[in-house]
Each structure stands twice: as C-alpha cells, then as structure tokens.
Amino acid sequence: MTPAAIEAFFATLQAANPHPVTELEYTSVFELLTAVLLSAQATDVGVNKATRKLFPVANTPQKILDLGQEGLEGYIKTIGLYRSKAKHLMATCRILVERHGGEVPRTREALEALPGVGRKTANVVLNVAFGQPTMAVDTHIFRVSNRTGLAPGTTPLAVEQQLMKRVPPAYAVDSHHWLILLGRYVCQARKPLCHTCAVSAYCDFKPKTTG
C-alpha cells in the first residue's frame, strides 16, 4: 500500500468509527489487565461472560488473592486454559500488591514482568488504559496487515514494527482497534467480505471477493 492509500484507508476507518473501543468489558485498569490476560486464545464474548460474574465479587488484586486459586478457577472455568490463567493471575496480583501498591504499572518493562503478561497484553494495556500509540498484533491484525499490504511481516513482532512505521501519527492511538474490528467482522480469515468493505479500494488484496 502506498502512503496515500494508507492515509485514505485510516481516514475512512476513522470517519466510520471516530472513537473505537475494545470489546472487552472493564471499569478500571486492573479489570482491563485481567480481561486481556484471560483473553489469550479465547473470545472477548467468552471472557466478558466470565468477568461479569467475577468482577462484582473480586475486581482488585487483593480481592482476587482473597478468592484463592480454586475460588478464582470457579469463576473462569468456562474460558480455555483457565487453570494456567488462574495461576498467572494470582501471581500477577501478588506482585501488584507487594511491589506496586495494588496499582497496574504504566511501563512496558513492569507490565511484561508480570506472569502471563506478554508483549501483546502489555501493548493493549498501554494503549487502551494509558493512551499510548502501541500496536497489539493479534491474529486479526496479523492477517489484515499482510493481506492488505499495509504492513507485511512473517511474525507478529515484524508486523508490529512495520505498523509503527507506516500508520500515520494522527491515527496511531486508535489504529489497533480499527484493524481488529476490520479483521473480526469484514476481512475474515476464511473469506474477506471485500464487497461490503469500506476500505477495499485502498488495499492490495487481489482478487476482491464479490459476495
């Protein structure tokens, strides 16, 4: 994609959805961190279903610790890999209480030092909670970036680095939401819905699907 096409691509996405938000439900930075940690290899819908029961009971690191691992597992057992996620979340809560006064840290280094928090999770928290122009490359963003020619790369990190270079600064903070939503609902894995896509005119994918 040319710089002019990239500008038009994001201007169109912005016009259609000026204030995009994550589909994960949360009311605090800690709830967001928890939801993102639980969402690995799971759907946002599935995570929201579990956290709607969990958060009214335990929505701080100390309250999660008070539940104990078995108690926590009871709330999240509908989510894939729930045992290892419960273990990671408990360990993360312990670190937050002991080293960060129960608050979620605002730096990548401190976030990635938390059990179960990798680069992608840290990027989501930095972007959604703290408004930093980070790019959390999930399967949707990886696919869209390669298929459209926006930011080709063979690994999530390579795609992330390309996106950081190629997305115009004016769109940097919200671009990760637009790309996820585009991949989730339009530029789908099995067959992209080019005929309903608002930005198909700007992307390099050929041949376009017609329905």
PDB file of C-alpha atoms in Angstrom:
ATOM      1  CA  MET A   1       0.000   0.000   0.000  1.00  0.00           C
ATOM      2  CA  THR A   2       1.265   3.483  -0.833  1.00  0.00           C
ATOM      3  CA  PRO A   3       1.390   6.224   1.822  1.00  0.00           C
ATOM      4  CA  ALA A   4      -1.569   7.920   0.094  1.00  0.00           C
ATOM      5  CA  ALA A   5      -3.592   4.691   0.201  1.00  0.00           C
ATOM      6  CA  ILE A   6      -2.711   4.174   3.880  1.00  0.00           C
ATOM      7  CA  GLU A   7      -3.858   7.715   4.712  1.00  0.00           C
ATOM      8  CA  ALA A   8      -7.163   7.171   2.888  1.00  0.00           C
ATOM      9  CA  PHE A   9      -7.559   3.717   4.478  1.00  0.00           C
ATOM     10  CA  PHE A  10      -7.330   5.084   8.023  1.00  0.00           C
ATOM     11  CA  ALA A  11      -9.268   8.284   7.294  1.00  0.00           C
ATOM     12  CA  THR A  12     -12.148   6.081   6.078  1.00  0.00           C
ATOM     13  CA  LEU A  13     -12.000   3.829   9.157  1.00  0.00           C
ATOM     14  CA  GLN A  14     -11.909   6.898  11.417  1.00  0.00           C
ATOM     15  CA  ALA A  15     -14.901   8.508   9.700  1.00  0.00           C
ATOM     16  CA  ALA A  16     -16.943   5.318  10.167  1.00  0.00           C
ATOM     17  CA  ASN A  17     -15.925   4.843  13.822  1.00  0.00           C
ATOM     18  CA  PRO A  18     -14.369   8.006  15.341  1.00  0.00           C
ATOM     19  CA  HIS A  19     -13.985   6.640  18.884  1.00  0.00           C
ATOM     20  CA  PRO A  20     -13.317   2.893  18.725  1.00  0.00           C
ATOM     21  CA  VAL A  21     -13.146   0.909  21.961  1.00  0.00           C
ATOM     22  CA  THR A  22     -12.170  -2.595  22.977  1.00  0.00           C
ATOM     23  CA  GLU A  23     -14.975  -5.162  23.094  1.00  0.00           C
ATOM     24  CA  LEU A  24     -13.696  -6.407  26.450  1.00  0.00           C
ATOM     25  CA  GLU A  25     -15.783  -5.081  29.341  1.00  0.00           C
ATOM     26  CA  TYR A  26     -13.953  -3.305  32.176  1.00  0.00           C
ATOM     27  CA  THR A  27     -14.314  -0.345  34.552  1.00  0.00           C
ATOM     28  CA  SER A  28     -10.724   0.002  35.831  1.00  0.00           C
ATOM     29  CA  VAL A  29      -7.176  -0.549  34.614  1.00  0.00           C
ATOM     30  CA  PHE A  30      -6.896  -3.685  36.752  1.00  0.00           C
ATOM     31  CA  GLU A  31     -10.128  -5.092  35.276  1.00  0.00           C
ATOM     32  CA  LEU A  32      -8.750  -4.404  31.790  1.00  0.00           C
ATOM     33  CA  LEU A  33      -5.459  -6.146  32.595  1.00  0.00           C
ATOM     34  CA  THR A  34      -7.367  -9.129  33.996  1.00  0.00           C
ATOM     35  CA  ALA A  35      -9.668  -9.345  30.973  1.00  0.00           C
ATOM     36  CA  VAL A  36      -6.788  -9.147  28.495  1.00  0.00           C
ATOM     37  CA  LEU A  37      -4.798 -11.768  30.422  1.00  0.00           C
ATOM     38  CA  LEU A  38      -7.836 -14.078  30.312  1.00  0.00           C
ATOM     39  CA  SER A  39      -8.492 -13.425  26.620  1.00  0.00           C
ATOM     40  CA  ALA A  40      -5.459 -15.283  25.226  1.00  0.00           C
ATOM     41  CA  GLN A  41      -6.801 -17.961  22.857  1.00  0.00           C
ATOM     42  CA  ALA A  42     -10.341 -17.085  23.934  1.00  0.00           C
ATOM     43  CA  THR A  43     -13.064 -14.810  22.559  1.00  0.00           C
ATOM     44  CA  ASP A  44     -13.934 -11.437  24.046  1.00  0.00           C
ATOM     45  CA  VAL A  45     -17.541 -12.661  24.322  1.00  0.00           C
ATOM     46  CA  GLY A  46     -16.444 -15.655  26.428  1.00  0.00           C
ATOM     47  CA  VAL A  47     -14.212 -13.525  28.648  1.00  0.00           C
ATOM     48  CA  ASN A  48     -16.970 -10.941  29.209  1.00  0.00           C
ATOM     49  CA  LYS A  49     -19.377 -13.702  30.235  1.00  0.00           C
ATOM     50  CA  ALA A  50     -16.948 -14.858  32.947  1.00  0.00           C
ATOM     51  CA  THR A  51     -15.869 -11.410  34.172  1.00  0.00           C
ATOM     52  CA  ARG A  52     -19.481 -10.254  34.559  1.00  0.00           C
ATOM     53  CA  LYS A  53     -19.651 -12.754  37.422  1.00  0.00           C
ATOM     54  CA  LEU A  54     -16.073 -12.327  38.671  1.00  0.00           C
ATOM     55  CA  PHE A  55     -15.697  -8.534  38.828  1.00  0.00           C
ATOM     56  CA  PRO A  56     -18.684  -7.789  41.115  1.00  0.00           C
ATOM     57  CA  VAL A  57     -17.036 -10.147  43.643  1.00  0.00           C
ATOM     58  CA  ALA A  58     -13.334  -9.518  43.025  1.00  0.00           C
ATOM     59  CA  ASN A  59     -12.090  -6.546  40.997  1.00  0.00           C
ATOM     60  CA  THR A  60      -8.836  -5.640  42.783  1.00  0.00           C
ATOM     61  CA  PRO A  61      -5.585  -7.589  43.169  1.00  0.00           C
ATOM     62  CA  GLN A  62      -6.215  -8.140  46.881  1.00  0.00           C
ATOM     63  CA  LYS A  63      -9.769  -9.395  46.339  1.00  0.00           C
ATOM     64  CA  ILE A  64      -8.538 -11.863  43.704  1.00  0.00           C
ATOM     65  CA  LEU A  65      -5.899 -13.105  46.161  1.00  0.00           C
ATOM     66  CA  ASP A  66      -8.599 -13.448  48.819  1.00  0.00           C
ATOM     67  CA  LEU A  67     -10.580 -15.738  46.494  1.00  0.00           C
ATOM     68  CA  GLY A  68      -7.672 -18.209  46.321  1.00  0.00           C
ATOM     69  CA  GLN A  69      -6.788 -20.103  43.176  1.00  0.00           C
ATOM     70  CA  GLU A  70      -9.646 -22.605  43.408  1.00  0.00           C
ATOM     71  CA  GLY A  71     -12.136 -19.830  44.040  1.00  0.00           C
ATOM     72  CA  LEU A  72     -10.842 -17.905  41.029  1.00  0.00           C
ATOM     73  CA  GLU A  73     -10.958 -21.002  38.833  1.00  0.00           C
ATOM     74  CA  GLY A  74     -14.634 -21.394  39.691  1.00  0.00           C
ATOM     75  CA  TYR A  75     -15.389 -18.056  38.046  1.00  0.00           C
ATOM     76  CA  ILE A  76     -13.263 -18.512  34.914  1.00  0.00           C
ATOM     77  CA  LYS A  77     -13.583 -22.246  34.198  1.00  0.00           C
ATOM     78  CA  THR A  78     -15.616 -21.534  31.038  1.00  0.00           C
ATOM     79  CA  ILE A  79     -12.515 -19.895  29.486  1.00  0.00           C
ATOM     80  CA  GLY A  80      -9.893 -22.001  27.702  1.00  0.00           C
ATOM     81  CA  LEU A  81      -6.679 -22.739  29.646  1.00  0.00           C
ATOM     82  CA  TYR A  82      -8.403 -21.450  32.788  1.00  0.00           C
ATOM     83  CA  ARG A  83      -6.116 -23.275  35.236  1.00  0.00           C
ATOM     84  CA  SER A  84      -2.884 -21.764  33.932  1.00  0.00           C
ATOM     85  CA  LYS A  85      -4.573 -18.376  33.540  1.00  0.00           C
ATOM     86  CA  ALA A  86      -5.769 -18.508  37.162  1.00  0.00           C
ATOM     87  CA  LYS A  87      -2.237 -19.356  38.274  1.00  0.00           C
ATOM     88  CA  HIS A  88      -0.778 -16.450  36.285  1.00  0.00           C
ATOM     89  CA  LEU A  89      -3.423 -14.020  37.506  1.00  0.00           C
ATOM     90  CA  MET A  90      -2.879 -14.978  41.139  1.00  0.00           C
ATOM     91  CA  ALA A  91       0.893 -14.500  40.773  1.00  0.00           C
ATOM     92  CA  THR A  92       0.348 -11.177  38.983  1.00  0.00           C
ATOM     93  CA  CYS A  93      -1.960  -9.960  41.769  1.00  0.00           C
ATOM     94  CA  ARG A  94       0.644 -10.884  44.369  1.00  0.00           C
ATOM     95  CA  ILE A  95       3.281  -8.801  42.555  1.00  0.00           C
ATOM     96  CA  LEU A  96       0.881  -5.876  42.111  1.00  0.00           C
ATOM     97  CA  VAL A  97       0.132  -5.851  45.844  1.00  0.00           C
ATOM     98  CA  GLU A  98       3.714  -6.396  47.021  1.00  0.00           C
ATOM     99  CA  ARG A  99       5.595  -4.175  44.547  1.00  0.00           C
ATOM    100  CA  HIS A 100       3.129  -1.712  43.050  1.00  0.00           C
ATOM    101  CA  GLY A 101       0.755  -0.811  45.864  1.00  0.00           C
ATOM    102  CA  GLY A 102      -2.064  -2.697  44.175  1.00  0.00           C
ATOM    103  CA  GLU A 103      -1.848  -0.460  41.071  1.00  0.00           C
ATOM    104  CA  VAL A 104      -1.191  -1.544  37.483  1.00  0.00           C
ATOM    105  CA  PRO A 105       2.197  -0.145  36.360  1.00  0.00           C
ATOM    106  CA  ARG A 106       2.375   2.191  33.377  1.00  0.00           C
ATOM    107  CA  THR A 107       5.602   0.957  31.752  1.00  0.00           C
ATOM    108  CA  ARG A 108       6.128  -1.874  29.300  1.00  0.00           C
ATOM    109  CA  GLU A 109       9.011  -3.329  31.348  1.00  0.00           C
ATOM    110  CA  ALA A 110       6.947  -3.545  34.556  1.00  0.00           C
ATOM    111  CA  LEU A 111       3.918  -4.943  32.728  1.00  0.00           C
ATOM    112  CA  GLU A 112       5.917  -7.609  30.900  1.00  0.00           C
ATOM    113  CA  ALA A 113       7.470  -8.661  34.210  1.00  0.00           C
ATOM    114  CA  LEU A 114       4.007  -9.800  35.378  1.00  0.00           C
ATOM    115  CA  PRO A 115       3.262 -13.550  34.999  1.00  0.00           C
ATOM    116  CA  GLY A 116       1.113 -14.269  31.942  1.00  0.00           C
ATOM    117  CA  VAL A 117       1.632 -10.785  30.518  1.00  0.00           C
ATOM    118  CA  GLY A 118       3.493 -10.833  27.220  1.00  0.00           C
ATOM    119  CA  ARG A 119       4.203  -8.079  24.728  1.00  0.00           C
ATOM    120  CA  LYS A 120       0.711  -8.198  23.200  1.00  0.00           C
ATOM    121  CA  THR A 121      -1.078  -7.894  26.563  1.00  0.00           C
ATOM    122  CA  ALA A 122       1.245  -5.078  27.641  1.00  0.00           C
ATOM    123  CA  ASN A 123       0.533  -3.261  24.369  1.00  0.00           C
ATOM    124  CA  VAL A 124      -3.232  -3.500  24.911  1.00  0.00           C
ATOM    125  CA  VAL A 125      -2.993  -2.086  28.446  1.00  0.00           C
ATOM    126  CA  LEU A 126      -0.602   0.699  27.403  1.00  0.00           C
ATOM    127  CA  ASN A 127      -2.897   1.630  24.511  1.00  0.00           C
ATOM    128  CA  VAL A 128      -6.381   1.227  25.971  1.00  0.00           C
ATOM    129  CA  ALA A 129      -5.730   2.296  29.565  1.00  0.00           C
ATOM    130  CA  PHE A 130      -2.947   4.827  29.112  1.00  0.00           C
ATOM    131  CA  GLY A 131      -3.498   6.108  25.568  1.00  0.00           C
ATOM    132  CA  GLN A 132      -0.078   5.166  24.233  1.00  0.00           C
ATOM    133  CA  PRO A 133       0.272   4.542  20.464  1.00  0.00           C
ATOM    134  CA  THR A 134       1.194   0.860  20.811  1.00  0.00           C
ATOM    135  CA  MET A 135       0.151  -1.940  18.465  1.00  0.00           C
ATOM    136  CA  ALA A 136      -1.016  -5.255  19.914  1.00  0.00           C
ATOM    137  CA  VAL A 137      -0.754  -7.658  16.974  1.00  0.00           C
ATOM    138  CA  ASP A 138      -3.290 -10.463  17.366  1.00  0.00           C
ATOM    139  CA  THR A 139      -4.385 -12.927  14.665  1.00  0.00           C
ATOM    140  CA  HIS A 140      -6.807 -10.380  13.157  1.00  0.00           C
ATOM    141  CA  ILE A 141      -4.234  -7.579  12.869  1.00  0.00           C
ATOM    142  CA  PHE A 142      -1.596 -10.023  11.579  1.00  0.00           C
ATOM    143  CA  ARG A 143      -3.960 -11.216   8.837  1.00  0.00           C
ATOM    144  CA  VAL A 144      -5.217  -7.756   7.845  1.00  0.00           C
ATOM    145  CA  SER A 145      -1.718  -6.259   7.774  1.00  0.00           C
ATOM    146  CA  ASN A 146      -0.425  -8.998   5.469  1.00  0.00           C
ATOM    147  CA  ARG A 147      -3.490  -9.430   3.270  1.00  0.00           C
ATOM    148  CA  THR A 148      -3.981  -5.731   2.558  1.00  0.00           C
ATOM    149  CA  GLY A 149      -0.292  -4.980   2.095  1.00  0.00           C
ATOM    150  CA  LEU A 150      -0.493  -2.426   4.910  1.00  0.00           C
ATOM    151  CA  ALA A 151       2.363  -3.926   6.935  1.00  0.00           C
ATOM    152  CA  PRO A 152       3.578  -7.315   5.683  1.00  0.00           C
ATOM    153  CA  GLY A 153       5.633  -9.450   8.049  1.00  0.00           C
ATOM    154  CA  THR A 154       6.258 -13.094   8.914  1.00  0.00           C
ATOM    155  CA  THR A 155       5.971 -12.678  12.713  1.00  0.00           C
ATOM    156  CA  PRO A 156       3.720 -10.590  14.983  1.00  0.00           C
ATOM    157  CA  LEU A 157       6.747  -8.527  16.050  1.00  0.00           C
ATOM    158  CA  ALA A 158       7.732  -7.825  12.428  1.00  0.00           C
ATOM    159  CA  VAL A 159       4.173  -6.725  11.651  1.00  0.00           C
ATOM    160  CA  GLU A 160       4.092  -4.561  14.789  1.00  0.00           C
ATOM    161  CA  GLN A 161       7.334  -2.836  13.791  1.00  0.00           C
ATOM    162  CA  GLN A 162       6.044  -2.220  10.257  1.00  0.00           C
ATOM    163  CA  LEU A 163       2.766  -0.797  11.566  1.00  0.00           C
ATOM    164  CA  MET A 164       4.591   1.547  13.928  1.00  0.00           C
ATOM    165  CA  LYS A 165       6.451   2.922  10.883  1.00  0.00           C
ATOM    166  CA  ARG A 166       3.577   3.005   8.401  1.00  0.00           C
ATOM    167  CA  VAL A 167       0.487   4.126  10.356  1.00  0.00           C
ATOM    168  CA  PRO A 168       0.278   7.950  10.198  1.00  0.00           C
ATOM    169  CA  PRO A 169       0.709   9.533  13.672  1.00  0.00           C
ATOM    170  CA  ALA A 170      -2.792  11.045  13.601  1.00  0.00           C
ATOM    171  CA  TYR A 171      -4.297   7.536  13.619  1.00  0.00           C
ATOM    172  CA  ALA A 172      -1.723   5.763  15.813  1.00  0.00           C
ATOM    173  CA  VAL A 173      -3.650   5.549  19.099  1.00  0.00           C
ATOM    174  CA  ASP A 174      -6.893   4.153  17.616  1.00  0.00           C
ATOM    175  CA  SER A 175      -5.479   2.151  14.706  1.00  0.00           C
ATOM    176  CA  HIS A 176      -5.204  -1.099  16.650  1.00  0.00           C
ATOM    177  CA  HIS A 177      -8.963  -1.077  17.386  1.00  0.00           C
ATOM    178  CA  TRP A 178      -9.899  -0.324  13.776  1.00  0.00           C
ATOM    179  CA  LEU A 179      -7.702  -3.134  12.469  1.00  0.00           C
ATOM    180  CA  ILE A 180      -9.048  -5.685  14.973  1.00  0.00           C
ATOM    181  CA  LEU A 181     -12.661  -4.808  14.146  1.00  0.00           C
ATOM    182  CA  LEU A 182     -11.923  -4.910  10.415  1.00  0.00           C
ATOM    183  CA  GLY A 183     -10.348  -8.355  10.772  1.00  0.00           C
ATOM    184  CA  ARG A 184     -13.030  -9.683  13.090  1.00  0.00           C
ATOM    185  CA  TYR A 185     -16.076  -8.628  11.086  1.00  0.00           C
ATOM    186  CA  VAL A 186     -15.035  -7.859   7.482  1.00  0.00           C
ATOM    187  CA  CYS A 187     -11.563  -9.057   6.483  1.00  0.00           C
ATOM    188  CA  GLN A 188     -12.266 -12.504   7.902  1.00  0.00           C
ATOM    189  CA  ALA A 189      -9.907 -15.464   7.846  1.00  0.00           C
ATOM    190  CA  ARG A 190     -11.833 -17.826   5.582  1.00  0.00           C
ATOM    191  CA  LYS A 191     -13.088 -15.258   3.104  1.00  0.00           C
ATOM    192  CA  PRO A 192     -12.765 -11.475   3.222  1.00  0.00           C
ATOM    193  CA  LEU A 193     -16.023  -9.590   2.633  1.00  0.00           C
ATOM    194  CA  CYS A 194     -14.500  -7.190   0.092  1.00  0.00           C
ATOM    195  CA  HIS A 195     -17.911  -6.307  -1.380  1.00  0.00           C
ATOM    196  CA  THR A 196     -19.023  -4.777   1.946  1.00  0.00           C
ATOM    197  CA  CYS A 197     -15.627  -3.356   2.967  1.00  0.00           C
ATOM    198  CA  ALA A 198     -15.343   0.420   3.177  1.00  0.00           C
ATOM    199  CA  VAL A 199     -11.586   0.339   2.593  1.00  0.00           C
ATOM    200  CA  SER A 200     -11.285  -2.330  -0.121  1.00  0.00           C
ATOM    201  CA  ALA A 201     -10.457   0.344  -2.709  1.00  0.00           C
ATOM    202  CA  TYR A 202      -7.219   1.147  -0.880  1.00  0.00           C
ATOM    203  CA  CYS A 203      -5.873  -2.332  -0.170  1.00  0.00           C
ATOM    204  CA  ASP A 204      -3.651  -4.533  -2.330  1.00  0.00           C
ATOM    205  CA  PHE A 205      -5.602  -7.788  -1.946  1.00  0.00           C
ATOM    206  CA  LYS A 206      -6.483  -9.409  -5.307  1.00  0.00           C
ATOM    207  CA  PRO A 207      -8.835 -10.654  -6.497  1.00  0.00           C
ATOM    208  CA  LYS A 208     -11.511  -8.925  -4.451  1.00  0.00           C
ATOM    209  CA  THR A 209     -14.379 -11.148  -3.339  1.00  0.00           C
ATOM    210  CA  THR A 210     -17.783 -10.259  -4.749  1.00  0.00           C
ATOM    211  CA  GLY A 211     -20.152 -11.938  -2.316  1.00  0.00           C
TER     212      GLY A 211
END
